[in-house]
């Protein structure tokens, strides 16, 4: 996975700062609560939701268990339909392939459909270094690009911005990139969308190269599927002469029929709609309709390493709906940037450390960016047991052990910084098995409570850095119980 | 070693735990979910399509084959459309009620030329009641994918009840994956600003769906 976000502080530090940003928390609370209620209603309309969820899980699991076979079948069917298939082992190789394909067209600008895979590999920056300008055309991606910002949500990358902030960005930046914002632009969503329409239309109409990802790849037919709302996707997929799609190898479905599951579960889980406004499906090229040259770049970039982990591989079932972000109490307060990855929220907390490995500080911290409340598992339309994988990854961080990196088996060392936690747990185990010690300790703590610092010193500092220390009662519970007979005497 | 071989090799090593006699695809997936939700009559299915189209801000009209040309003519004149883009296989009679300039869908037209046109009229391949979706498959009465995208006003004619299916699974059964497919549910929309839905971004800002009924023999 690309180093775009490397150098990010670990999650506790980033979250510590984010939760103090009241605008951010307000924006997030409004957005996530809106979508939560709508999603529940959209799901309730479908009486067989549990069966669809189970079918989606099984289709994805089956595909992953035979991924080599389906990749070869897909390659053959895309080629037969007139497309060209490229294989990219990592971000660098994918970026190089795309840059060379663009250069071969003689063009120096491209229009882009919103795509997690191209963000993951840092494609825009790589193209920039080759003298190619990539225009993001999804409204939220445009806001992020113009604001020189980073996305903070899988589906709504500018969820951390409110309408006033968006208006300011448009007024300030649009003229640098093309058509300026209209005079007197207000902050109503309709006017902001209109400004984006005018700004982007001139780019769509002259674009010769489009770059996309895909939501699904159908192995038996070679069909690609892009699900979207605004029509910017359709513009990029049908107006240019050349189309380049960069897609993770886990996006395959075996058959055309499999779409009947995911086209029901994806829109309802992501935007809480019965169906998203636009879905485009193309199989190779069609004479006289749409791009006449089509390239598919199949991306590994850590996916095969994830596949090698028997517990963690279920993360590859993810269809990027973002329902888990919208219900997560940690995401709602910390925001997407704190996760230091294009994949924020609960799914990001298990996907990023698997795609990138747990060596960096941020990746070692991500399995802890959760309260393990399980809401993410409940809403996941492909039933990824995110808490199970979080716990599995925590164990790997603390204990080390076997893993796969770039196709090779390695043995990871325990991560630094967890020695204090291990020592504290050992001490707690001992204290709980020695009641006398526990009682004395509790009394001492109660009597000294006015002297307690607000943060812990020494090795405990890391723990208290992202948590408020609990206040200690004046009297330990067990003393109160003994003194009052469990409160029976009405004594206080 | 090529990246293709490297990736396939990594996949195979990663799957060393999967037994070679693993459950085949046909048995791995239980398809006990529903083929449609709720038992509806044909009329109720068409009503549901109309309701769901309208719920996502498509403008729905209902008429008979005899009056279709008048309805289309009225919709174009109410909109003030002077030019209308016409797929090659569209029934010429459908545009018998308008004076708007007819512009043929041609591969050579530039996107800029399409942008200068007011409206487009097409048929459809299938419509899905439960989701309020129309699907175009590039057949001669629907034209190229871009013609229903660039002009700001799209009139789509759906023959009811024969082009209407209740559900997504039933729509997929009817469609040919080798054709270029566009699924449309309401006009272009975004929820990117504070998750408020706004209709009309890059695609047509107005989608009018004409549900046309009538005996098949009256349809020429």
XYZ file of N, CA and C in Angstrom, chain B:
660
model
N 10.473 -13.103 -13.502
C 9.076 -13.569 -13.377
C 8.123 -12.392 -13.633
N 7.081 -12.618 -14.414
C 6.130 -11.536 -14.680
C 5.292 -11.273 -13.425
N 4.704 -10.070 -13.366
C 3.853 -9.759 -12.212
C 2.636 -10.663 -12.193
N 2.185 -11.054 -13.370
C 1.052 -11.991 -13.445
C 1.400 -13.294 -12.705
N 2.553 -13.849 -13.032
C 2.950 -15.107 -12.397
C 3.209 -14.903 -10.898
N 3.790 -13.732 -10.579
C 4.085 -13.462 -9.172
C 2.787 -13.405 -8.355
N 1.798 -12.678 -8.886
C 0.533 -12.524 -8.146
C -0.203 -13.858 -8.057
N -0.290 -14.581 -9.157
C -0.988 -15.874 -9.114
C -0.267 -16.845 -8.173
N 1.065 -16.778 -8.161
C 1.837 -17.631 -7.246
C 1.541 -17.284 -5.792
N 1.472 -15.988 -5.505
C 1.162 -15.557 -4.134
C -0.239 -16.000 -3.730
N -1.173 -15.894 -4.668
C -2.552 -16.312 -4.364
C -2.562 -17.795 -4.017
N -1.864 -18.593 -4.804
C -1.896 -20.054 -4.576
C -1.226 -20.410 -3.248
N -0.129 -19.732 -2.935
C 0.520 -20.015 -1.651
C -0.373 -19.562 -0.490
N -1.062 -18.431 -0.694
C -1.935 -17.913 0.368
C -3.096 -18.865 0.644
N -3.469 -19.642 -0.359
C -4.637 -20.513 -0.232
C -4.252 -21.958 0.046
N -3.037 -22.154 0.573
C -2.567 -23.515 0.831
C -3.494 -24.271 1.780
N -4.243 -23.533 2.611
C -5.132 -24.198 3.574
C -6.439 -24.674 2.940
N -6.735 -24.218 1.717
C -8.011 -24.589 1.088
C -7.880 -25.978 0.472
N -8.703 -26.938 0.907
C -8.579 -28.293 0.356
C -8.932 -28.319 -1.139
N -8.279 -29.236 -1.857
C -8.483 -29.266 -3.309
C -9.899 -29.725 -3.659
N -10.558 -30.443 -2.745
C -11.935 -30.878 -3.030
C -12.947 -29.923 -2.388
N -12.584 -28.647 -2.338
C -13.453 -27.643 -1.727
C -14.802 -27.601 -2.461
N -15.825 -27.133 -1.742
C -17.192 -27.109 -2.271
C -17.260 -26.313 -3.587
N -17.841 -26.885 -4.649
C -17.931 -26.156 -5.913
C -18.904 -24.972 -5.834
N -18.757 -24.049 -6.778
C -19.538 -22.809 -6.785
C -21.032 -23.063 -6.630
N -21.557 -24.027 -7.372
C -23.008 -24.253 -7.381
C -23.538 -24.574 -5.985
N -22.708 -25.267 -5.175
C -23.172 -25.625 -3.826
C -22.710 -24.623 -2.766
N -21.723 -23.795 -3.117
C -21.150 -22.886 -2.118
C -22.111 -21.755 -1.772
N -22.975 -21.400 -2.716
C -23.857 -20.247 -2.513
C -25.301 -20.709 -2.427
N -25.918 -20.444 -1.277
C -27.344 -20.744 -1.155
C -28.132 -19.577 -1.711
N -29.032 -19.863 -2.621
C -29.841 -18.781 -3.190
C -31.274 -18.895 -2.680
N -31.395 -18.887 -1.349
C -32.726 -19.001 -0.768
C -33.347 -17.636 -0.497
N -32.669 -16.569 -0.963
C -33.289 -15.241 -0.861
C -34.395 -15.139 -1.913
N -35.187 -14.056 -1.809
C -36.395 -13.962 -2.613
C -36.111 -13.527 -4.053
N -36.924 -13.995 -4.983
C -36.833 -13.524 -6.376
C -37.595 -12.207 -6.523
N -38.549 -11.953 -5.658
C -39.203 -10.650 -5.582
C -39.778 -10.498 -4.193
N -40.016 -9.244 -3.796
C -40.472 -8.975 -2.438
C -41.966 -8.679 -2.444
N -42.733 -9.602 -1.905
C -44.183 -9.403 -1.832
C -44.855 -9.892 -3.108
N -46.063 -10.404 -2.974
C -46.803 -10.858 -4.154
C -47.702 -9.738 -4.647
N -47.438 -9.248 -5.841
C -48.241 -8.148 -6.373
C -48.847 -8.557 -7.705
N -49.966 -7.978 -8.009
C -50.545 -8.158 -9.338
C -49.710 -7.345 -10.329
N -49.963 -7.555 -11.613
C -49.219 -6.802 -12.627
C -49.464 -5.300 -12.471
N -50.728 -4.948 -12.220
C -51.059 -3.517 -12.070
C -50.339 -2.928 -10.851
N -50.326 -3.689 -9.774
C -49.656 -3.197 -8.558
C -48.154 -3.036 -8.777
N -47.587 -3.928 -9.585
C -46.151 -3.817 -9.875
C -45.855 -2.541 -10.656
N -46.709 -2.234 -11.624
C -46.519 -0.996 -12.402
C -46.715 0.224 -11.505
N -47.705 0.152 -10.609
C -47.915 1.271 -9.667
C -46.690 1.480 -8.777
N -46.107 0.368 -8.328
C -44.923 0.472 -7.470
C -43.769 1.116 -8.239
N -43.612 0.737 -9.510
C -42.577 1.367 -10.342
C -42.800 2.877 -10.387
N -44.049 3.277 -10.642
C -44.354 4.712 -10.735
C -44.045 5.416 -9.409
N -44.435 4.790 -8.300
C -44.197 5.398 -6.982
C -42.701 5.552 -6.702
N -41.942 4.496 -6.995
C -40.516 4.534 -6.674
C -39.736 5.457 -7.610
N -40.153 5.542 -8.859
C -39.535 6.518 -9.767
C -39.745 7.924 -9.217
N -40.988 8.204 -8.822
C -41.318 9.547 -8.338
C -40.600 9.844 -7.028
N -40.410 8.817 -6.196
C -39.754 9.012 -4.906
C -38.324 9.529 -5.083
N -37.695 9.154 -6.192
C -36.350 9.665 -6.474
C -36.391 10.780 -7.517
N -37.512 11.486 -7.578
C -37.627 12.737 -8.328
C -37.633 12.588 -9.843
N -37.910 11.383 -10.349
C -38.229 11.294 -11.774
C -39.670 11.763 -11.922
N -39.999 12.379 -13.069
C -41.370 12.824 -13.313
C -42.053 11.720 -14.110
N -43.142 11.201 -13.554
C -43.777 10.034 -14.175
C -45.067 10.438 -14.887
N -45.251 9.939 -16.109
C -46.485 10.164 -16.862
C -47.023 8.812 -17.292
N -48.341 8.706 -17.369
C -48.934 7.444 -17.832
C -49.844 7.763 -19.005
N -49.735 6.951 -20.049
C -50.557 7.203 -21.222
C -50.759 5.895 -21.993
N -51.470 6.013 -23.112
C -51.660 4.851 -23.990
C -50.831 5.052 -25.247
N -50.638 3.981 -25.987
C -49.847 4.069 -27.212
C -50.452 5.077 -28.189
N -51.784 5.164 -28.209
C -52.448 6.097 -29.133
C -52.066 7.545 -28.857
N -51.879 7.843 -27.586
C -51.639 9.253 -27.224
C -50.176 9.569 -26.945
N -49.292 8.580 -27.142
C -47.883 8.766 -26.769
C -47.241 9.953 -27.499
N -47.486 10.070 -28.812
C -46.855 11.153 -29.581
C -47.283 12.519 -29.030
N -48.556 12.635 -28.661
C -49.042 13.917 -28.110
C -48.354 14.226 -26.781
N -48.231 13.189 -25.957
C -47.610 13.398 -24.643
C -46.155 13.844 -24.815
N -45.416 13.138 -25.664
C -44.004 13.510 -25.867
C -43.914 14.930 -26.435
N -44.799 15.248 -27.390
C -44.797 16.602 -27.954
C -45.043 17.646 -26.873
N -45.995 17.359 -25.983
C -46.311 18.310 -24.927
C -45.127 18.485 -23.966
N -44.489 17.361 -23.591
C -43.361 17.445 -22.646
C -42.211 18.266 -23.239
N -41.968 18.086 -24.534
C -40.873 18.849 -25.162
C -41.221 20.332 -25.247
N -42.490 20.630 -25.540
C -42.829 22.055 -25.678
C -42.895 22.725 -24.314
N -43.381 22.010 -23.291
C -43.403 22.595 -21.940
C -41.989 22.932 -21.471
N -41.061 22.136 -21.915
C -39.664 22.327 -21.529
C -39.006 23.412 -22.390
N -39.668 23.754 -23.504
C -39.085 24.735 -24.425
C -37.947 24.151 -25.245
N -37.995 22.838 -25.496
C -36.902 22.199 -26.232
C -37.020 22.465 -27.731
N -35.941 22.969 -28.290
C -35.916 23.206 -29.738
C -35.245 22.071 -30.491
N -34.450 21.254 -29.786
C -33.759 20.161 -30.460
C -33.884 18.893 -29.624
N -34.034 17.769 -30.302
C -34.172 16.501 -29.592
C -33.309 15.440 -30.268
N -32.561 14.751 -29.442
C -31.650 13.703 -29.905
C -32.449 12.413 -30.051
N -32.265 11.725 -31.207
C -33.119 10.571 -31.510
C -32.267 9.348 -31.838
N -32.407 8.261 -31.069
C -31.706 7.019 -31.410
C -32.210 6.484 -32.748
N -31.336 5.739 -33.437
C -31.657 5.337 -34.815
C -32.887 4.439 -34.893
N -33.134 3.631 -33.857
C -34.235 2.677 -33.960
C -35.503 3.110 -33.254
N -35.579 4.388 -32.873
C -36.781 4.853 -32.157
C -37.954 4.904 -33.134
N -39.107 4.455 -32.688
C -40.318 4.501 -33.511
C -40.579 5.959 -33.926
N -40.526 6.214 -35.244
C -40.641 7.599 -35.725
C -41.972 8.217 -35.306
N -43.000 7.369 -35.151
C -44.311 7.873 -34.765
C -44.323 8.536 -33.402
N -43.400 8.127 -32.511
C -43.368 8.691 -31.157
C -43.090 10.195 -31.180
N -42.401 10.661 -32.242
C -42.053 12.083 -32.300
C -42.954 12.839 -33.274
N -44.098 12.209 -33.561
C -45.024 12.825 -34.504
C -45.711 14.072 -33.959
N -45.597 14.331 -32.668
C -46.319 15.444 -32.068
C -45.429 16.623 -31.709
N -44.236 16.717 -32.320
C -43.346 17.833 -31.963
C -42.709 18.438 -33.203
N -42.420 19.737 -33.099
C -41.719 20.434 -34.189
C -40.237 20.579 -33.895
N -39.812 20.103 -32.724
C -38.395 20.269 -32.357
C -37.505 19.623 -33.418
N -36.328 20.224 -33.589
C -35.377 19.695 -34.572
C -34.904 18.314 -34.133
N -34.961 17.341 -35.025
C -34.526 15.984 -34.672
C -33.067 15.799 -35.060
N -32.270 15.399 -34.114
C -30.845 15.195 -34.365
C -30.537 13.716 -34.160
N -29.986 13.076 -35.188
C -29.729 11.636 -35.114
C -28.548 11.351 -34.188
N -28.628 10.252 -33.459
C -27.504 9.761 -32.644
C -26.467 9.170 -33.581
N -25.297 9.813 -33.662
C -24.243 9.341 -34.571
C -22.943 9.196 -33.784
N -22.148 8.192 -34.143
C -20.871 7.962 -33.469
C -19.946 9.167 -33.618
N -20.081 9.920 -34.727
C -19.137 11.012 -35.010
C -19.409 12.259 -34.163
N -20.623 12.395 -33.608
C -20.942 13.630 -32.879
C -19.959 13.828 -31.725
N -19.488 15.061 -31.562
C -18.579 15.342 -30.456
C -19.410 15.569 -29.193
N -18.788 15.376 -28.022
C -19.516 15.674 -26.778
C -20.035 17.112 -26.752
N -19.269 18.038 -27.330
C -19.694 19.432 -27.359
C -20.984 19.603 -28.156
N -21.109 18.865 -29.259
C -22.348 18.934 -30.051
C -23.535 18.403 -29.252
N -23.305 17.313 -28.543
C -24.397 16.753 -27.735
C -24.809 17.724 -26.630
N -23.833 18.446 -26.091
C -24.088 19.378 -24.990
C -24.999 20.524 -25.435
N -25.022 20.794 -26.749
C -25.824 21.912 -27.247
C -27.284 21.510 -27.461
N -27.604 20.227 -27.292
C -28.964 19.759 -27.551
C -29.814 19.817 -26.287
N -31.122 20.026 -26.485
C -32.000 20.249 -25.337
C -32.477 18.956 -24.679
N -32.922 18.002 -25.495
C -33.586 16.822 -24.927
C -33.180 15.566 -25.684
N -33.488 14.412 -25.071
C -33.299 13.132 -25.745
C -34.506 12.260 -25.406
N -34.951 11.490 -26.403
C -36.061 10.552 -26.177
C -35.574 9.144 -26.487
N -35.798 8.215 -25.556
C -35.379 6.828 -25.779
C -36.449 5.854 -25.287
N -36.314 4.609 -25.728
C -37.035 3.510 -25.105
C -36.187 2.974 -23.966
N -36.491 1.754 -23.497
C -35.647 1.135 -22.475
C -35.637 -0.373 -22.673
N -34.747 -1.056 -21.948
C -34.656 -2.513 -22.057
C -35.557 -3.181 -21.027
N -35.527 -2.658 -19.813
C -36.344 -3.218 -18.742
C -36.449 -2.170 -17.630
N -37.526 -2.238 -16.858
C -37.679 -1.335 -15.712
C -37.951 -2.177 -14.469
N -37.385 -1.735 -13.319
C -37.458 -2.521 -12.079
C -38.338 -1.789 -11.072
N -39.447 -2.427 -10.716
C -40.429 -1.753 -9.866
C -39.912 -1.510 -8.449
N -39.317 -2.520 -7.841
C -38.933 -2.397 -6.425
C -37.909 -1.298 -6.168
N -37.128 -0.957 -7.183
C -36.080 0.041 -6.978
C -36.327 1.325 -7.769
N -37.327 1.339 -8.630
C -37.573 2.525 -9.447
C -36.457 2.775 -10.442
N -36.040 1.707 -11.126
C -34.880 1.781 -12.021
C -35.291 1.495 -13.463
N -34.755 2.274 -14.419
C -34.873 1.896 -15.827
C -33.487 1.479 -16.306
N -33.450 0.461 -17.149
C -32.175 -0.033 -17.646
C -32.140 0.120 -19.168
N -31.069 0.738 -19.661
C -30.860 0.881 -21.101
C -29.736 -0.066 -21.508
N -29.896 -0.718 -22.681
C -28.861 -1.675 -23.089
C -28.263 -1.348 -24.458
N -28.438 -0.118 -24.906
C -27.812 0.270 -26.167
C -28.513 -0.279 -27.401
N -29.715 -0.829 -27.245
C -30.486 -1.283 -28.412
C -30.809 -0.087 -29.300
N -31.207 -0.353 -30.570
C -31.429 0.761 -31.505
C -32.428 1.813 -31.019
N -33.393 1.439 -30.182
C -34.342 2.466 -29.696
C -33.807 3.229 -28.483
N -32.572 2.882 -28.051
C -32.001 3.569 -26.878
C -30.710 4.305 -27.186
N -30.015 3.869 -28.222
C -28.824 4.592 -28.666
C -27.617 4.409 -27.779
N -26.602 5.213 -28.050
C -25.340 5.123 -27.310
C -25.513 5.589 -25.868
N -24.623 5.121 -24.993
C -24.733 5.448 -23.566
C -24.714 6.957 -23.315
N -23.915 7.678 -24.093
C -23.711 9.102 -23.775
C -24.920 9.972 -24.102
N -25.817 9.491 -24.988
C -26.903 10.414 -25.374
C -27.908 10.629 -24.252
N -27.999 9.683 -23.332
C -28.909 9.878 -22.192
C -28.198 10.532 -21.020
N -26.995 11.020 -21.269
C -26.169 11.588 -20.212
C -25.915 13.078 -20.394
N -25.558 13.464 -21.611
C -25.109 14.842 -21.815
C -26.275 15.847 -21.912
N -27.326 15.593 -22.708
C -28.433 16.565 -22.707
C -29.092 16.624 -21.321
N -29.651 17.766 -20.994
C -30.116 17.995 -19.628
C -31.503 17.417 -19.359
N -32.168 16.910 -20.399
C -33.560 16.463 -20.267
C -33.708 15.122 -20.973
N -34.103 14.096 -20.225
C -34.246 12.749 -20.797
C -35.686 12.293 -20.643
N -36.298 11.956 -21.783
C -37.634 11.336 -21.746
C -37.446 9.867 -22.092
N -37.854 8.988 -21.180
C -37.695 7.549 -21.401
C -39.072 6.893 -21.440
N -39.314 6.149 -22.497
C -40.615 5.490 -22.663
C -40.498 4.032 -22.218
N -41.370 3.639 -21.298
C -41.388 2.258 -20.801
C -42.732 1.632 -21.195
N -42.685 0.521 -21.924
C -43.930 -0.151 -22.294
C -44.391 -1.013 -21.118
N -45.607 -0.703 -20.626
C -46.112 -1.477 -19.489
C -47.276 -2.341 -19.958
N -47.386 -3.524 -19.388
C -46.526 -4.064 -18.337
C -45.341 -4.873 -18.849
N -45.216 -5.062 -20.176
C -44.262 -6.091 -20.618
C -42.799 -5.757 -20.366
N -42.424 -4.489 -20.211
C -41.017 -4.181 -19.933
C -40.734 -4.037 -18.438
N -41.731 -4.282 -17.603
C -41.557 -4.077 -16.163
C -41.362 -5.419 -15.457
N -40.338 -5.483 -14.606
C -40.164 -6.646 -13.731
C -40.219 -6.150 -12.293
N -40.581 -7.018 -11.352
C -40.660 -6.567 -9.963
C -39.290 -6.244 -9.363
N -38.251 -7.043 -9.673
C -37.068 -7.006 -8.819
C -35.754 -7.035 -9.587
N -34.691 -6.744 -8.879
C -33.340 -6.767 -9.443
C -32.976 -8.151 -10.004
N -33.212 -9.256 -9.252
C -32.870 -10.569 -9.817
C -33.582 -10.840 -11.152
N -34.834 -10.416 -11.246
C -35.569 -10.680 -12.479
C -35.092 -9.790 -13.626
N -34.588 -8.614 -13.306
C -34.040 -7.747 -14.356
C -32.762 -8.347 -14.936
N -31.894 -8.835 -14.052
C -30.620 -9.396 -14.525
C -30.849 -10.591 -15.448
N -31.875 -11.389 -15.159
C -32.199 -12.537 -16.013
C -32.511 -12.102 -17.439
N -33.089 -10.911 -17.568
C -33.518 -10.453 -18.889
C -32.401 -9.763 -19.676
N -31.329 -9.395 -18.988
C -30.316 -8.555 -19.636
C -29.150 -9.378 -20.174
N -28.524 -8.836 -21.220
C -27.378 -9.484 -21.849
C -26.117 -8.752 -21.395
N -25.249 -9.410 -20.595
C -24.082 -8.714 -20.037
C -23.087 -8.240 -21.097
N -23.152 -8.780 -22.290
C -22.176 -8.338 -23.292
C -22.565 -6.997 -23.896
N -23.776 -6.515 -23.621
C -24.182 -5.195 -24.127
C -23.735 -4.110 -23.152
N -23.495 -2.893 -23.627
C -23.195 -1.789 -22.695
C -24.475 -1.382 -21.962
N -24.454 -1.471 -20.636
C -25.686 -1.274 -19.855
C -25.601 -0.032 -18.975
N -26.711 0.689 -18.914
C -26.821 1.830 -18.003
C -28.085 1.673 -17.183
N -27.917 1.639 -15.889
C -29.072 1.586 -14.975
C -29.292 2.995 -14.441
N -30.541 3.466 -14.521
C -30.855 4.833 -14.102
C -31.983 4.789 -13.078
N -31.733 5.368 -11.894
C -32.761 5.445 -10.854
C -32.922 6.910 -10.481
N -33.868 7.541 -11.102
C -34.061 8.974 -10.873
C -33.016 9.773 -11.609
N -33.115 11.094 -11.579
C -32.095 11.911 -12.235
C -30.806 11.896 -11.422
N -29.756 12.389 -12.050
C -28.469 12.575 -11.394
C -28.657 13.200 -10.011
N -27.923 12.704 -9.035
C -28.090 13.222 -7.669
C -26.783 13.103 -6.911
N -26.658 13.892 -5.850
C -25.482 13.760 -4.987
C -25.919 13.867 -3.535
N -25.173 13.237 -2.664
C -25.409 13.403 -1.223
C -24.106 13.818 -0.548
N -23.230 14.463 -1.326
C -21.881 14.717 -0.833
C -21.771 15.912 0.102
N -22.809 16.749 0.141
C -22.741 17.911 1.026
C -23.648 17.644 2.222
N -23.039 17.360 3.348
C -23.745 17.088 4.604
C -24.779 15.973 4.465
N -24.564 15.096 3.522
C -25.462 13.972 3.238
C -26.882 14.419 2.907
N -27.040 15.661 2.451
C -28.321 16.145 1.933
C -28.396 15.752 0.467
N -29.511 15.140 0.074
C -29.629 14.746 -1.331
C -29.970 15.954 -2.196
N -29.187 16.150 -3.274
C -29.454 17.222 -4.232
C -29.580 16.582 -5.598
N -30.681 16.837 -6.289
C -30.840 16.289 -7.630
C -30.148 17.191 -8.634
N -29.541 16.564 -9.633
C -28.989 17.336 -10.734
C -27.548 17.691 -10.524
N -26.644 16.830 -10.957
C -25.245 17.211 -10.922
C -24.727 17.133 -12.361
N -24.217 15.981 -12.762
C -23.608 15.932 -14.095
C -24.526 15.340 -15.157
N -25.342 14.422 -14.768
C -26.262 13.830 -15.741
C -27.475 14.728 -15.931
N -28.470 14.270 -16.728
C -29.674 15.077 -16.941
C -30.312 15.460 -15.607
N -30.695 16.734 -15.495
C -31.302 17.157 -14.239
C -32.785 16.845 -14.208
N -33.342 16.579 -15.387
C -34.752 16.202 -15.426
C -34.889 14.869 -16.142
N -35.470 13.900 -15.453
C -35.779 12.595 -16.056
C -37.292 12.442 -16.058
N -37.869 12.292 -17.256
C -39.309 12.051 -17.346
C -39.512 10.651 -17.887
N -40.287 9.871 -17.157
C -40.541 8.488 -17.575
C -42.002 8.381 -17.991
N -42.219 7.940 -19.236
C -43.582 7.790 -19.738
C -43.928 6.310 -19.737
N -44.874 5.928 -18.891
C -45.324 4.539 -18.841
C -46.466 4.414 -19.846
N -46.232 3.650 -20.886
C -47.217 3.606 -21.967
C -47.833 2.209 -22.046
N -49.147 2.175 -22.035
C -49.839 0.889 -22.118
C -50.683 0.873 -23.384
N -51.179 -0.296 -23.708
C -52.022 -0.399 -24.905
C -51.802 -1.732 -25.546
N -52.753 -2.154 -26.351
C -52.625 -3.460 -26.997
C -51.409 -3.481 -27.914
N -50.675 -4.580 -27.935
C -49.452 -4.664 -28.730
C -49.693 -4.349 -30.206
N -50.868 -4.712 -30.744
C -51.083 -4.498 -32.180
C -51.175 -3.011 -32.525
N -51.500 -2.192 -31.541
C -51.616 -0.753 -31.808
C -50.241 -0.101 -31.880
N -49.189 -0.883 -31.654
C -47.873 -0.259 -31.519
C -47.059 -0.273 -32.794
N -47.619 -0.744 -33.866
C -46.862 -0.735 -35.129
C -45.613 -1.525 -34.982
